[in-house]
Short mmCIF file of C-alpha atoms (C1' of nucleotides) in Angstrom, two decimals:
data_model
loop_
_atom_site.label_atom_id
_atom_site.label_comp_id
_atom_site.label_asym_id
_atom_site.label_seq_id
_atom_site.Cartn_x
_atom_site.Cartn_y
_atom_site.Cartn_z
CA MET A 1 -135.14 -35.70 -75.56
CA SER A 2 -137.22 -32.69 -74.42
CA LYS A 3 -140.42 -33.57 -76.44
CA GLU A 4 -142.03 -36.83 -76.98
CA ARG A 5 -145.41 -36.63 -78.65
CA LYS A 6 -145.39 -39.30 -80.81
CA ASN A 7 -144.62 -42.94 -81.02
CA THR A 8 -141.56 -43.46 -82.94
CA LEU A 9 -138.29 -41.27 -82.33
CA ARG A 10 -138.96 -40.37 -86.18
CA ASP A 11 -142.35 -38.32 -85.46
CA SER A 12 -140.99 -36.87 -82.24
CA VAL A 13 -137.53 -35.57 -83.74
CA PHE A 14 -139.49 -34.67 -86.99
CA GLU A 15 -141.77 -32.03 -84.42
CA SER A 16 -138.32 -31.13 -82.55
CA LEU A 17 -136.82 -30.26 -85.08
CA LYS A 18 -139.68 -28.31 -86.89
CA ALA A 19 -140.05 -26.23 -83.90
CA LEU A 20 -136.59 -25.11 -83.69
CA ILE A 21 -136.46 -24.19 -86.96
CA ILE A 22 -139.89 -22.33 -87.39
CA THR A 23 -139.42 -20.73 -83.89
CA GLY A 24 -135.83 -19.40 -85.01
CA GLN A 25 -133.91 -21.15 -82.57
CA ILE A 26 -132.28 -22.62 -85.38
CA PRO A 27 -131.53 -19.66 -87.92
CA PRO A 28 -132.32 -19.87 -91.59
CA GLY A 29 -128.63 -20.49 -92.83
CA ALA A 30 -128.04 -22.58 -90.24
CA ARG A 31 -126.13 -25.35 -90.64
CA VAL A 32 -127.03 -28.55 -89.38
CA THR A 33 -125.66 -32.59 -89.12
CA GLU A 34 -127.35 -35.84 -88.59
CA ASN A 35 -124.99 -36.44 -85.87
CA ASP A 36 -124.76 -33.23 -83.96
CA MET A 37 -128.98 -33.52 -84.08
CA ALA A 38 -128.49 -37.38 -83.20
CA ALA A 39 -126.36 -36.30 -79.80
CA ARG A 40 -128.73 -33.24 -79.80
CA LEU A 41 -131.34 -35.51 -79.16
CA ASN A 42 -129.75 -38.38 -77.68
CA VAL A 43 -130.87 -40.99 -80.57
CA SER A 44 -129.14 -42.73 -83.41
CA ARG A 45 -128.90 -41.02 -86.81
CA THR A 46 -131.39 -43.08 -88.14
CA PRO A 47 -134.96 -41.43 -86.94
CA VAL A 48 -132.47 -38.01 -86.95
CA ARG A 49 -131.80 -38.80 -90.74
CA GLU A 50 -135.32 -39.76 -91.71
CA ALA A 51 -136.83 -36.26 -90.04
CA PHE A 52 -134.50 -34.26 -92.16
CA ASN A 53 -135.91 -36.23 -94.86
CA ARG A 54 -139.39 -35.06 -94.31
CA LEU A 55 -138.68 -31.43 -93.71
CA GLU A 56 -136.62 -31.43 -96.80
CA ARG A 57 -139.87 -32.09 -98.52
CA ASP A 58 -141.72 -29.68 -96.71
CA GLY A 59 -138.96 -27.19 -97.35
CA LEU A 60 -137.93 -26.41 -94.12
CA VAL A 61 -134.27 -27.54 -94.84
CA VAL A 62 -132.35 -28.46 -97.91
CA GLY A 63 -129.72 -30.56 -98.32
CA ARG A 64 -126.91 -31.34 -100.75
CA PRO A 65 -125.40 -35.08 -101.11
CA ARG A 66 -122.83 -35.71 -99.06
CA GLN A 67 -122.44 -31.95 -98.21
CA GLY A 68 -124.97 -31.72 -95.04
CA TYR A 69 -128.15 -29.62 -94.44
CA VAL A 70 -128.49 -25.97 -94.01
CA VAL A 71 -132.34 -24.45 -93.00
CA THR A 72 -133.79 -23.23 -95.66
CA GLU A 73 -132.83 -19.18 -96.55
CA PHE A 74 -135.49 -17.27 -97.73
CA ASN A 75 -135.61 -14.22 -99.92
CA LEU A 76 -138.32 -11.43 -101.07
CA THR A 77 -138.94 -13.69 -103.62
CA MET A 78 -140.03 -17.28 -101.95
CA PHE A 79 -141.62 -14.97 -98.91
CA ARG A 80 -144.13 -13.77 -101.74
CA GLU A 81 -144.46 -16.80 -103.61
CA ALA A 82 -145.76 -18.07 -100.06
CA PHE A 83 -147.91 -16.04 -99.53
CA ASP A 84 -149.51 -15.59 -103.31
CA ILE A 85 -150.25 -19.27 -102.61
CA ARG A 86 -151.34 -18.95 -99.21
CA GLU A 87 -153.99 -16.61 -100.19
CA MET A 88 -155.63 -19.07 -102.87
CA LEU A 89 -155.55 -21.68 -99.93
CA ASP A 90 -157.05 -20.05 -96.93
CA GLY A 91 -159.46 -18.22 -99.18
CA ARG A 92 -160.88 -21.88 -100.45
CA ALA A 93 -160.51 -23.23 -96.67
CA THR A 94 -162.57 -20.13 -95.71
CA GLU A 95 -165.50 -20.57 -97.86
CA LEU A 96 -165.21 -24.27 -96.84
CA ALA A 97 -165.41 -23.61 -93.13
CA ALA A 98 -168.32 -20.95 -93.67
CA ALA A 99 -170.29 -23.51 -95.65
CA ASN A 100 -169.25 -26.58 -93.24
CA ALA A 101 -169.54 -24.93 -89.74
CA THR A 102 -171.09 -26.88 -87.08
CA ALA A 103 -172.38 -24.66 -83.52
CA ALA A 104 -169.14 -26.77 -81.77
CA ASP A 105 -167.20 -25.62 -84.91
CA LYS A 106 -167.71 -21.69 -84.37
CA ALA A 107 -167.57 -21.99 -80.56
CA ARG A 108 -164.20 -23.31 -80.87
CA LEU A 109 -162.94 -20.45 -83.28
CA ARG A 110 -164.90 -17.94 -80.81
CA ASP A 111 -162.21 -19.61 -77.79
CA MET A 112 -159.66 -18.93 -80.00
CA LEU A 113 -160.13 -15.50 -81.25
CA ALA A 114 -160.78 -15.01 -76.73
CA GLU A 115 -157.78 -16.50 -76.43
CA CYS A 116 -155.95 -14.08 -78.65
CA GLU A 117 -157.49 -11.11 -77.22
CA ARG A 118 -156.50 -12.77 -73.26
CA LEU A 119 -153.33 -12.77 -74.71
CA ALA A 120 -153.14 -9.25 -76.26
CA ALA A 121 -154.70 -7.48 -73.02
CA ILE A 122 -151.56 -9.02 -70.77
CA PRO A 123 -149.31 -5.82 -70.15
CA ASP A 124 -145.48 -5.64 -70.69
CA ARG A 125 -145.82 -9.01 -72.24
CA SER A 126 -142.50 -11.10 -72.55
CA THR A 127 -141.76 -12.75 -75.99
CA ARG A 128 -143.20 -16.06 -74.84
CA GLU A 129 -146.69 -14.67 -74.54
CA GLN A 130 -146.07 -12.56 -77.87
CA PHE A 131 -145.16 -15.70 -79.42
CA GLU A 132 -148.26 -17.66 -77.87
CA GLU A 133 -150.53 -14.94 -79.87
CA LEU A 134 -148.57 -15.58 -82.98
CA GLN A 135 -148.68 -19.22 -82.44
CA VAL A 136 -153.17 -19.02 -81.63
CA GLY A 137 -153.54 -16.53 -84.30
CA ILE A 138 -152.05 -19.33 -87.24
CA ASP A 139 -153.55 -21.88 -85.77
CA LEU A 140 -156.58 -20.07 -86.23
CA HIS A 141 -156.40 -20.50 -90.21
CA ARG A 142 -155.15 -24.19 -89.09
CA VAL A 143 -158.44 -24.60 -87.82
CA ILE A 144 -160.51 -22.97 -90.21
CA ALA A 145 -158.66 -25.54 -92.58
CA GLU A 146 -159.78 -28.34 -91.09
CA ILE A 147 -163.37 -27.22 -90.04
CA GLY A 148 -163.30 -26.84 -94.18
CA GLY A 149 -163.37 -30.59 -94.29
CA ASN A 150 -160.98 -30.70 -97.52
CA GLU A 151 -158.07 -33.10 -96.16
CA MET A 152 -155.77 -31.92 -98.38
CA LEU A 153 -156.40 -28.69 -98.53
CA HIS A 154 -156.05 -28.29 -94.69
CA GLY A 155 -152.34 -30.30 -95.23
CA MET A 156 -151.04 -28.30 -97.78
CA LEU A 157 -152.01 -25.03 -95.67
CA CYS A 158 -150.24 -26.21 -92.57
CA GLY A 159 -147.29 -26.51 -94.94
CA ILE A 160 -147.90 -23.25 -95.80
CA LEU A 161 -148.46 -21.17 -92.77
CA ASP A 162 -145.39 -23.35 -91.02
CA LYS A 163 -143.36 -21.48 -93.75
CA CYS A 164 -144.88 -18.20 -92.96
CA GLN A 165 -144.84 -18.38 -89.12
CA GLN A 166 -141.05 -19.31 -89.48
CA TYR A 167 -140.88 -15.74 -91.71
CA VAL A 168 -142.70 -14.10 -89.58
CA TRP A 169 -141.37 -15.02 -86.23
CA THR A 170 -137.68 -15.02 -87.29
CA GLU A 171 -138.58 -11.41 -88.57
CA LEU A 172 -140.04 -10.67 -85.36
CA LEU A 173 -142.45 -8.58 -87.22
CA TRP A 174 -145.16 -6.03 -86.95
CA LEU A 175 -145.74 -6.06 -83.26
CA ASP A 176 -147.97 -2.97 -83.42
CA GLU A 177 -150.26 -4.51 -86.07
CA TRP A 178 -151.43 -7.08 -84.13
CA GLN A 179 -154.57 -5.33 -83.13
CA LEU A 180 -155.18 -5.39 -87.14
CA THR A 181 -154.58 -8.54 -87.41
CA ARG A 182 -157.32 -9.40 -84.47
CA GLU A 183 -159.66 -7.75 -86.24
CA GLU A 184 -159.16 -9.12 -89.23
CA HIS A 185 -159.26 -12.13 -87.64
CA THR A 186 -162.62 -11.55 -86.13
CA GLY A 187 -163.96 -10.53 -89.20
CA ILE A 188 -163.30 -13.45 -91.26
CA VAL A 189 -164.69 -15.49 -87.60
CA ASP A 190 -167.80 -13.49 -87.84
CA ALA A 191 -168.32 -14.05 -91.54
CA ILE A 192 -167.83 -17.98 -91.18
CA CYS A 193 -170.26 -17.94 -88.34
CA ALA A 194 -173.06 -15.88 -90.21
CA GLY A 195 -172.68 -19.08 -93.43
CA ASP A 196 -171.66 -16.27 -95.71
CA VAL A 197 -169.26 -18.14 -97.85
CA ALA A 198 -167.96 -15.40 -100.55
CA LEU A 199 -167.83 -13.26 -97.56
CA ALA A 200 -165.44 -15.03 -95.69
CA GLY A 201 -163.53 -16.18 -98.09
CA GLU A 202 -162.76 -12.41 -99.46
CA ARG A 203 -161.90 -11.89 -96.22
CA ALA A 204 -159.61 -13.99 -95.47
CA ARG A 205 -158.09 -12.94 -99.19
CA ALA A 206 -157.73 -9.56 -98.17
CA HIS A 207 -156.37 -10.48 -94.64
CA VAL A 208 -153.20 -12.78 -96.50
CA ARG A 209 -153.13 -9.59 -98.69
CA GLY A 210 -152.98 -7.20 -96.39
CA SER A 211 -150.12 -9.26 -94.21
CA ARG A 212 -148.26 -9.51 -97.30
CA GLU A 213 -148.43 -5.83 -97.57
CA ASN A 214 -147.80 -5.14 -94.09
CA ILE A 215 -144.46 -7.42 -93.61
CA LEU A 216 -143.05 -6.20 -96.99
CA ARG A 217 -143.63 -2.61 -96.15
CA LEU A 218 -141.64 -3.14 -92.66
CA LEU A 219 -139.25 -5.41 -94.45
CA GLN A 220 -137.82 -2.89 -96.89
CA ALA A 221 -138.64 -0.57 -93.75
CA LYS A 222 -135.25 -2.27 -92.13
CA SER A 223 -132.65 -0.93 -93.70
CA ASP A 224 -130.33 -4.11 -92.24
CA TYR A 225 -132.76 -6.84 -93.64
CA GLN A 226 -130.07 -7.75 -96.44
CA GLY A 227 -128.54 -9.21 -92.69
CA PHE A 228 -131.11 -11.60 -92.43
CA PHE A 229 -132.44 -11.82 -95.82
CA ALA A 230 -130.27 -14.49 -98.01
CA LYS A 231 -128.77 -13.23 -101.57
CA ALA A 232 -130.84 -14.49 -103.94
CA SER A 233 -128.51 -17.60 -105.01
CA MET B 1 -132.60 -51.54 -110.45
CA SER B 2 -134.47 -50.76 -113.55
CA LYS B 3 -134.04 -47.10 -113.48
CA GLU B 4 -131.19 -45.35 -111.80
CA ARG B 5 -131.94 -41.31 -112.45
CA LYS B 6 -130.59 -39.68 -109.60
CA ASN B 7 -127.30 -40.16 -107.98
CA THR B 8 -128.84 -41.52 -104.55
CA LEU B 9 -130.37 -45.28 -104.66
CA ARG B 10 -132.75 -43.05 -102.10
CA ASP B 11 -133.78 -40.96 -105.10
CA SER B 12 -134.01 -44.31 -107.66
CA VAL B 13 -135.83 -46.03 -105.50
CA PHE B 14 -138.43 -43.29 -104.57
CA GLU B 15 -138.64 -42.66 -108.42
CA SER B 16 -139.05 -46.46 -109.64
CA LEU B 17 -141.63 -46.95 -106.80
CA LYS B 18 -143.64 -43.37 -107.90
CA ALA B 19 -143.95 -44.64 -111.34
CA LEU B 20 -144.84 -48.59 -110.39
CA ILE B 21 -147.74 -46.60 -108.54
CA ILE B 22 -148.88 -43.63 -110.60
CA THR B 23 -148.93 -46.25 -113.27
CA GLY B 24 -151.09 -49.14 -111.53
CA GLN B 25 -148.60 -51.97 -111.48
CA ILE B 26 -148.78 -51.19 -108.03
CA PRO B 27 -152.85 -50.57 -107.47
CA PRO B 28 -154.45 -49.15 -104.59
CA GLY B 29 -154.86 -51.19 -101.73
CA ALA B 30 -152.12 -53.29 -102.33
CA ARG B 31 -149.82 -53.64 -99.47
CA VAL B 32 -145.61 -53.13 -100.43
CA THR B 33 -143.27 -54.15 -97.69
CA GLU B 34 -139.72 -52.87 -97.51
CA ASN B 35 -138.40 -56.22 -97.61
CA ASP B 36 -140.07 -56.48 -100.89
CA MET B 37 -139.28 -53.48 -102.45
CA ALA B 38 -135.64 -54.43 -101.49
CA ALA B 39 -135.14 -57.64 -102.78
CA ARG B 40 -136.97 -56.19 -105.69
CA LEU B 41 -134.83 -53.51 -106.34
CA ASN B 42 -131.76 -55.24 -105.10
CA VAL B 43 -131.12 -52.77 -102.22
CA SER B 44 -130.65 -52.92 -98.84
CA ARG B 45 -133.78 -51.55 -96.70
CA THR B 46 -132.53 -47.91 -95.70
CA PRO B 47 -132.76 -46.25 -98.95
CA VAL B 48 -136.40 -48.45 -99.50
CA ARG B 49 -137.52 -47.01 -96.62
CA GLU B 50 -136.75 -43.17 -96.83
CA ALA B 51 -138.44 -43.82 -100.49
CA PHE B 52 -141.37 -44.77 -98.36
CA ASN B 53 -141.48 -41.91 -96.67
CA ARG B 54 -141.20 -39.47 -98.87
CA LEU B 55 -144.25 -41.69 -100.60
CA GLU B 56 -146.22 -41.28 -97.64
CA ARG B 57 -145.26 -37.58 -97.54
CA ASP B 58 -146.43 -37.11 -100.64
CA GLY B 59 -149.81 -39.34 -99.66
CA LEU B 60 -149.41 -42.72 -102.07
CA VAL B 61 -148.88 -44.54 -99.25
CA VAL B 62 -150.27 -44.83 -96.16
CA GLY B 63 -147.86 -46.61 -93.07
CA ARG B 64 -149.09 -47.51 -90.16
CA PRO B 65 -146.41 -48.35 -87.37
CA ARG B 66 -145.51 -51.77 -87.35
CA GLN B 67 -148.33 -52.69 -89.79
CA GLY B 68 -146.71 -51.74 -93.17
CA TYR B 69 -147.60 -50.10 -95.98
CA VAL B 70 -150.34 -49.69 -98.10
CA VAL B 71 -150.71 -48.33 -101.76
CA THR B 72 -153.19 -45.18 -100.72
CA GLU B 73 -157.09 -45.81 -101.66
CA PHE B 74 -158.89 -43.52 -103.50
CA ASN B 75 -162.30 -43.07 -102.83
CA LEU B 76 -164.88 -39.70 -104.66
CA THR B 77 -164.68 -37.57 -101.79
CA MET B 78 -160.78 -37.51 -102.08
CA PHE B 79 -161.40 -37.24 -105.70
CA ARG B 80 -162.98 -34.23 -105.56
CA GLU B 81 -160.71 -32.54 -102.86
CA ALA B 82 -157.80 -33.32 -105.45
CA PHE B 83 -159.33 -31.74 -108.68
CA ASP B 84 -161.25 -28.82 -106.16
CA ILE B 85 -157.40 -27.65 -105.17
CA ARG B 86 -155.75 -28.33 -108.77
CA GLU B 87 -158.33 -26.15 -110.49
CA MET B 88 -157.04 -23.61 -108.12
CA LEU B 89 -153.05 -23.99 -108.25
CA ASP B 90 -153.59 -24.88 -111.93
CA GLY B 91 -155.60 -21.95 -112.67
CA ARG B 92 -152.93 -19.43 -111.12
CA ALA B 93 -149.99 -21.42 -112.82
CA THR B 94 -151.28 -20.38 -116.13
CA GLU B 95 -152.01 -17.23 -115.23
CA LEU B 96 -148.62 -16.79 -114.30
CA ALA B 97 -147.37 -18.36 -117.69
CA ALA B 98 -149.06 -16.81 -119.38
CA ALA B 99 -147.93 -13.29 -117.86
CA ASN B 100 -144.08 -14.99 -117.77
CA ALA B 101 -143.86 -17.06 -120.94
CA THR B 102 -141.09 -16.42 -123.50
CA ALA B 103 -140.34 -17.25 -127.01
CA ALA B 104 -138.45 -20.14 -126.42
CA ASP B 105 -141.45 -21.47 -123.73
CA LYS B 106 -144.17 -20.86 -126.19
CA ALA B 107 -142.23 -22.99 -128.24
CA ARG B 108 -141.47 -25.64 -125.91
CA LEU B 109 -145.37 -26.03 -125.95
CA ARG B 110 -146.04 -26.14 -128.86
CA ASP B 111 -143.78 -28.92 -129.26
CA MET B 112 -145.84 -30.90 -126.68
CA LEU B 113 -149.02 -30.15 -127.98
CA ALA B 114 -147.62 -31.45 -131.74
CA GLU B 115 -146.48 -34.64 -130.09
CA CYS B 116 -149.93 -35.79 -128.48
CA GLU B 117 -151.28 -34.84 -131.86
CA ARG B 118 -148.62 -37.43 -133.22
CA LEU B 119 -149.57 -39.90 -130.60
CA ALA B 120 -153.48 -39.34 -131.22
CA ALA B 121 -152.96 -40.01 -135.00
CA ILE B 122 -151.04 -43.65 -134.55
CA PRO B 123 -153.81 -46.20 -135.80
CA ASP B 124 -154.71 -48.98 -133.43
CA ARG B 125 -152.09 -47.74 -130.81
CA SER B 126 -150.82 -49.95 -127.82
CA THR B 127 -151.60 -49.01 -124.33
CA ARG B 128 -148.09 -48.04 -124.07
CA GLU B 129 -149.03 -45.34 -126.71
CA GLN B 130 -151.76 -44.39 -124.90
CA PHE B 131 -149.81 -43.68 -121.78
CA GLU B 132 -147.65 -41.83 -123.34
CA GLU B 133 -150.31 -39.07 -124.47
CA LEU B 134 -151.84 -39.22 -121.22
CA GLN B 135 -147.92 -38.57 -119.49
CA VAL B 136 -147.30 -35.94 -122.46
CA GLY B 137 -150.32 -34.17 -121.42
CA ILE B 138 -150.27 -34.29 -117.71
CA ASP B 139 -146.53 -33.26 -118.20
CA LEU B 140 -147.47 -29.95 -119.96
CA HIS B 141 -149.48 -28.55 -116.85
CA ARG B 142 -145.95 -29.25 -114.86
CA VAL B 143 -144.21 -27.30 -117.71
CA ILE B 144 -147.01 -24.91 -117.68
CA ALA B 145 -146.08 -24.18 -113.87
CA GLU B 146 -142.75 -24.42 -114.64
CA ILE B 147 -142.98 -21.15 -117.00
CA GLY B 148 -144.95 -19.35 -114.53
CA GLY B 149 -142.07 -19.42 -112.72
CA ASN B 150 -143.28 -19.84 -108.89
CA GLU B 151 -141.47 -22.77 -107.50
CA MET B 152 -143.23 -23.19 -104.54
CA LEU B 153 -146.60 -23.85 -106.55
CA HIS B 154 -144.67 -25.83 -109.26
CA GLY B 155 -143.93 -28.22 -106.73
CA MET B 156 -147.73 -28.07 -104.89
CA LEU B 157 -149.27 -28.79 -108.21
CA CYS B 158 -146.69 -31.86 -109.26
CA GLY B 159 -147.63 -33.81 -106.97
CA ILE B 160 -151.47 -33.12 -107.17
CA LEU B 161 -150.86 -34.06 -110.82
CA ASP B 162 -149.16 -37.40 -109.54
CA LYS B 163 -152.52 -37.95 -107.39
CA CYS B 164 -154.48 -37.17 -110.33
CA GLN B 165 -152.28 -39.34 -112.85
CA GLN B 166 -152.99 -41.81 -110.68
CA TYR B 167 -156.57 -41.86 -110.50
CA VAL B 168 -157.08 -41.67 -114.41
CA TRP B 169 -154.34 -44.12 -115.32
CA THR B 170 -155.70 -46.57 -112.78
CA GLU B 171 -159.37 -46.30 -114.03
CA LEU B 172 -158.08 -46.31 -117.46
CA LEU B 173 -160.73 -43.74 -118.19
CA TRP B 174 -162.13 -41.21 -120.82
CA LEU B 175 -160.17 -42.58 -124.01
CA ASP B 176 -163.07 -41.55 -126.42
CA GLU B 177 -162.63 -37.72 -124.64
CA TRP B 178 -159.11 -37.46 -125.30
CA GLN B 179 -160.19 -35.68 -128.96
CA LEU B 180 -161.73 -32.50 -126.47
CA THR B 181 -158.44 -32.62 -124.19
CA ARG B 182 -156.26 -32.08 -126.63
CA GLU B 183 -158.41 -28.86 -127.71
CA GLU B 184 -158.40 -27.05 -124.17
CA HIS B 185 -155.24 -27.79 -124.22
CA THR B 186 -154.37 -26.24 -127.28
CA GLY B 187 -156.78 -23.39 -126.08
CA ILE B 188 -155.11 -23.11 -123.09
CA VAL B 189 -151.09 -23.06 -124.57
CA ASP B 190 -153.03 -19.81 -127.59
CA ALA B 191 -153.93 -18.00 -124.33
CA ILE B 192 -150.69 -18.65 -122.91
CA CYS B 193 -148.68 -17.39 -126.38
CA ALA B 194 -151.48 -14.43 -126.48
CA GLY B 195 -150.06 -13.38 -123.25
CA ASP B 196 -153.71 -12.99 -121.91
CA VAL B 197 -153.41 -13.38 -118.71
CA ALA B 198 -156.77 -14.19 -117.68
CA LEU B 199 -158.16 -15.90 -120.76
CA ALA B 200 -155.33 -18.39 -119.92
CA GLY B 201 -156.26 -18.73 -116.63
CA GLU B 202 -160.34 -19.67 -117.04
CA ARG B 203 -159.13 -21.94 -119.29
CA ALA B 204 -157.55 -23.61 -117.21
CA ARG B 205 -159.86 -23.98 -115.28
CA ALA B 206 -162.52 -24.83 -116.86
CA HIS B 207 -160.29 -27.61 -118.47
CA VAL B 208 -159.58 -28.93 -115.00
CA ARG B 209 -163.97 -28.56 -114.31
CA GLY B 210 -164.45 -30.39 -117.14
CA SER B 211 -162.22 -33.14 -116.34
CA ARG B 212 -163.01 -33.50 -113.24
CA GLU B 213 -166.87 -33.64 -113.95
CA ASN B 214 -166.09 -36.00 -117.12
CA ILE B 215 -164.55 -38.47 -114.51
CA LEU B 216 -166.73 -38.11 -112.25
CA ARG B 217 -169.65 -39.51 -114.81
CA LEU B 218 -167.89 -41.79 -116.68
CA LEU B 219 -167.12 -43.34 -112.75
CA GLN B 220 -170.70 -43.37 -112.00
CA ALA B 221 -171.60 -44.75 -114.70
CA LYS B 222 -169.80 -47.58 -114.41
CA SER B 223 -171.98 -50.14 -112.18
CA ASP B 224 -168.41 -52.13 -110.68
CA TYR B 225 -166.37 -49.19 -109.90
CA GLN B 226 -166.88 -49.93 -106.36
CA GLY B 227 -164.61 -52.41 -107.10
CA PHE B 228 -161.70 -50.10 -107.39
CA PHE B 229 -162.78 -47.32 -104.73
CA ALA B 230 -162.63 -47.79 -101.59
CA LYS B 231 -165.58 -47.73 -99.41
CA ALA B 232 -164.96 -44.43 -97.18
CA SER B 233 -163.13 -45.40 -94.12
"C1'" DA C 1 -95.50 -14.80 -99.46
"C1'" DC C 2 -98.24 -18.04 -102.57
"C1'" DA C 3 -100.08 -21.82 -104.68
"C1'" DC C 4 -100.14 -26.66 -104.94
"C1'" DT C 5 -100.46 -31.61 -103.10
"C1'" DC C 6 -101.98 -34.68 -100.70
"C1'" DA C 7 -103.52 -37.00 -96.32
"C1'" DA C 8 -106.66 -36.62 -92.93
"C1'" DA C 9 -111.25 -35.22 -90.85
"C1'" DA C 10 -115.92 -34.66 -91.17
"C1'" DT C 11 -120.17 -35.98 -93.43
"C1'" DT C 12 -123.40 -37.90 -95.62
"C1'" DG C 13 -125.31 -43.07 -97.80
"C1'" DT C 14 -125.59 -47.71 -97.38
"C1'" DA C 15 -125.92 -52.45 -95.51
"C1'" DT C 16 -126.79 -54.92 -91.50
"C1'" DA C 17 -127.69 -56.41 -87.18
"C1'" DC C 18 -130.85 -56.49 -83.46
"C1'" DA C 19 -135.34 -54.49 -80.26
"C1'" DA C 20 -140.37 -54.47 -80.56
"C1'" DA C 21 -144.47 -55.16 -81.82
"C1'" DT C 22 -148.14 -56.67 -84.52
"C1'" DT C 23 -150.32 -60.87 -86.98
"C1'" DC C 24 -151.26 -65.45 -88.19
"C1'" DG C 25 -151.57 -70.35 -87.30
"C1'" DC C 26 -151.87 -74.23 -85.10
"C1'" DA C 27 -152.34 -77.09 -80.94
"C1'" DT C 28 -155.54 -78.01 -77.39
"C1'" DA C 29 -158.98 -77.74 -74.48
"C1'" DC C 30 -163.87 -78.11 -73.95
"C1'" DG D 1 -166.50 -78.13 -84.29
"C1'" DT D 2 -165.19 -73.71 -82.15
"C1'" DA D 3 -162.82 -71.12 -79.54
"C1'" DT D 4 -158.74 -69.81 -76.88
"C1'" DG D 5 -154.03 -69.28 -75.88
"C1'" DC D 6 -149.38 -69.54 -76.63
"C1'" DG D 7 -145.44 -69.32 -79.81
"C1'" DA D 8 -143.74 -69.08 -84.52
"C1'" DA D 9 -143.00 -65.52 -88.43
"C1'" DT D 10 -143.46 -61.33 -90.19
"C1'" DT D 11 -142.64 -56.56 -90.27
"C1'" DT D 12 -141.37 -52.16 -88.82
"C1'" DG D 13 -138.32 -49.22 -85.67
"C1'" DT D 14 -133.56 -48.23 -84.02
"C1'" DA D 15 -128.46 -48.73 -83.37
"C1'" DT D 16 -124.36 -49.02 -85.40
"C1'" DA D 17 -120.39 -50.66 -88.45
"C1'" DC D 18 -118.91 -49.60 -92.83
"C1'" DA D 19 -118.25 -46.97 -97.78
"C1'" DA D 20 -117.20 -43.03 -100.74
"C1'" DT D 21 -117.10 -38.45 -101.16
"C1'" DT D 22 -116.53 -33.76 -99.75
"C1'" DT D 23 -114.28 -30.12 -97.47
"C1'" DT D 24 -110.05 -28.71 -94.83
"C1'" DG D 25 -105.76 -27.75 -93.55
"C1'" DA D 26 -101.09 -29.13 -92.90
"C1'" DG D 27 -96.68 -28.43 -95.14
"C1'" DT D 28 -93.78 -28.18 -99.15
"C1'" DG D 29 -92.10 -26.33 -102.32
"C1'" DT D 30 -90.78 -22.08 -105.90
#
DNA sequence: ACACTCAAAATTGTATACAAATTCGCATAC
DNA sequence: GTATGCGAATTTGTATACAATTTTGAGTGT
């Protein structure tokens, strides 16, 4: 049991599995069985099974009756769907954040930006440090949604961001574009701090659109992306 | 086992419980235990337990460790949150439907409108028939999202609509306003059939906004709504 | 060499047994 | 009469046993 963040085994198994999937350590298309995971995490099948249920509900795995579970494979269509939704949710959440952010909230966002800059300034950084910057950058959006105050919206956006994180990290994408991402994040936080609701929302939406187009362009530039993306079923 | 729509007990238990909750037969705030439900549905605790997990993930029940589950209580804040999100999702889904609907899709929507009209024309209709009209009216939105083609958006909207259906039906609301609802639904379907993306989206958003304001007004007119709505925690 | 059959293995679906934690009530002390 | 403490009952958390179904592969017949 490498991670035990929650009280119940079910929750810790869920978090462990989600992390393994989102970070690509268990790649899309990989078959995962209850027994394997139970043995790997030193627990019985029961909590593993319940974790699988939640993962399936979150769209991270798909399971067919009596045939086992497979980490969700994604194709360009699903990618576009996710980013289309994320544009709406992220835009709205950012508007709410601009309307509601307290001084403490603003400081928290600035701290996260500073952490990104710090990680970016490390020369010849490792994959681990690159992943951390990606993580903080995505967490920024989660925190913005939290600040916005709509709990339901926050929860939905977190689910979408999990998928986006998996997409991006599994493909190890756009390492040269992170500078642009940091600038856009700064612009969003600036607008939130200024309390400019419309500007913050539009910058967030533009940021998501830009990320989507950027990633799509890079994916199509990769001649072998067919190997990563599942064939459309 | 009154309903067995799926292959697995877990799914049928989930559907049964969801129906009981959405229709208010198990009201918000009611305590539900695994043993009770297992006995009531003549199954063991295991499938009941897994159904509870999914219900909790969908926000229909809340469970605290070793304390049991309670049907989610809702307050005005959560109501506003849900309708705020629904306005976005429903609007976008309707735009997509207007862009993608085939002739068969359009016929299907028209059929659903006709069914609403038929149910509305019944004189002195029973609660059962009123519920059916509500059901078809909400299913109309589900079908529109399905036609839109964004699977992820469809799934998210269905979850929100479950909550909205519970809100509305539990409160037995706005029986006199159904005529207006039918007219708005007709306007939405008309725009979809005409392929007018912008108009369809705007009509859908206006419809959701109108429903929200309408329900809020009626709720606040009820002097005793405090008895139905939980105190803000 | 290929196809077909059947049995065994793998895997999930369900039930049940037990453990741990919380809640509730009753008895007792003051 | 009230408060406190302890134990029984309730309820979920976890593990394990068994059932049902699908897949796989070996073996045989042509």
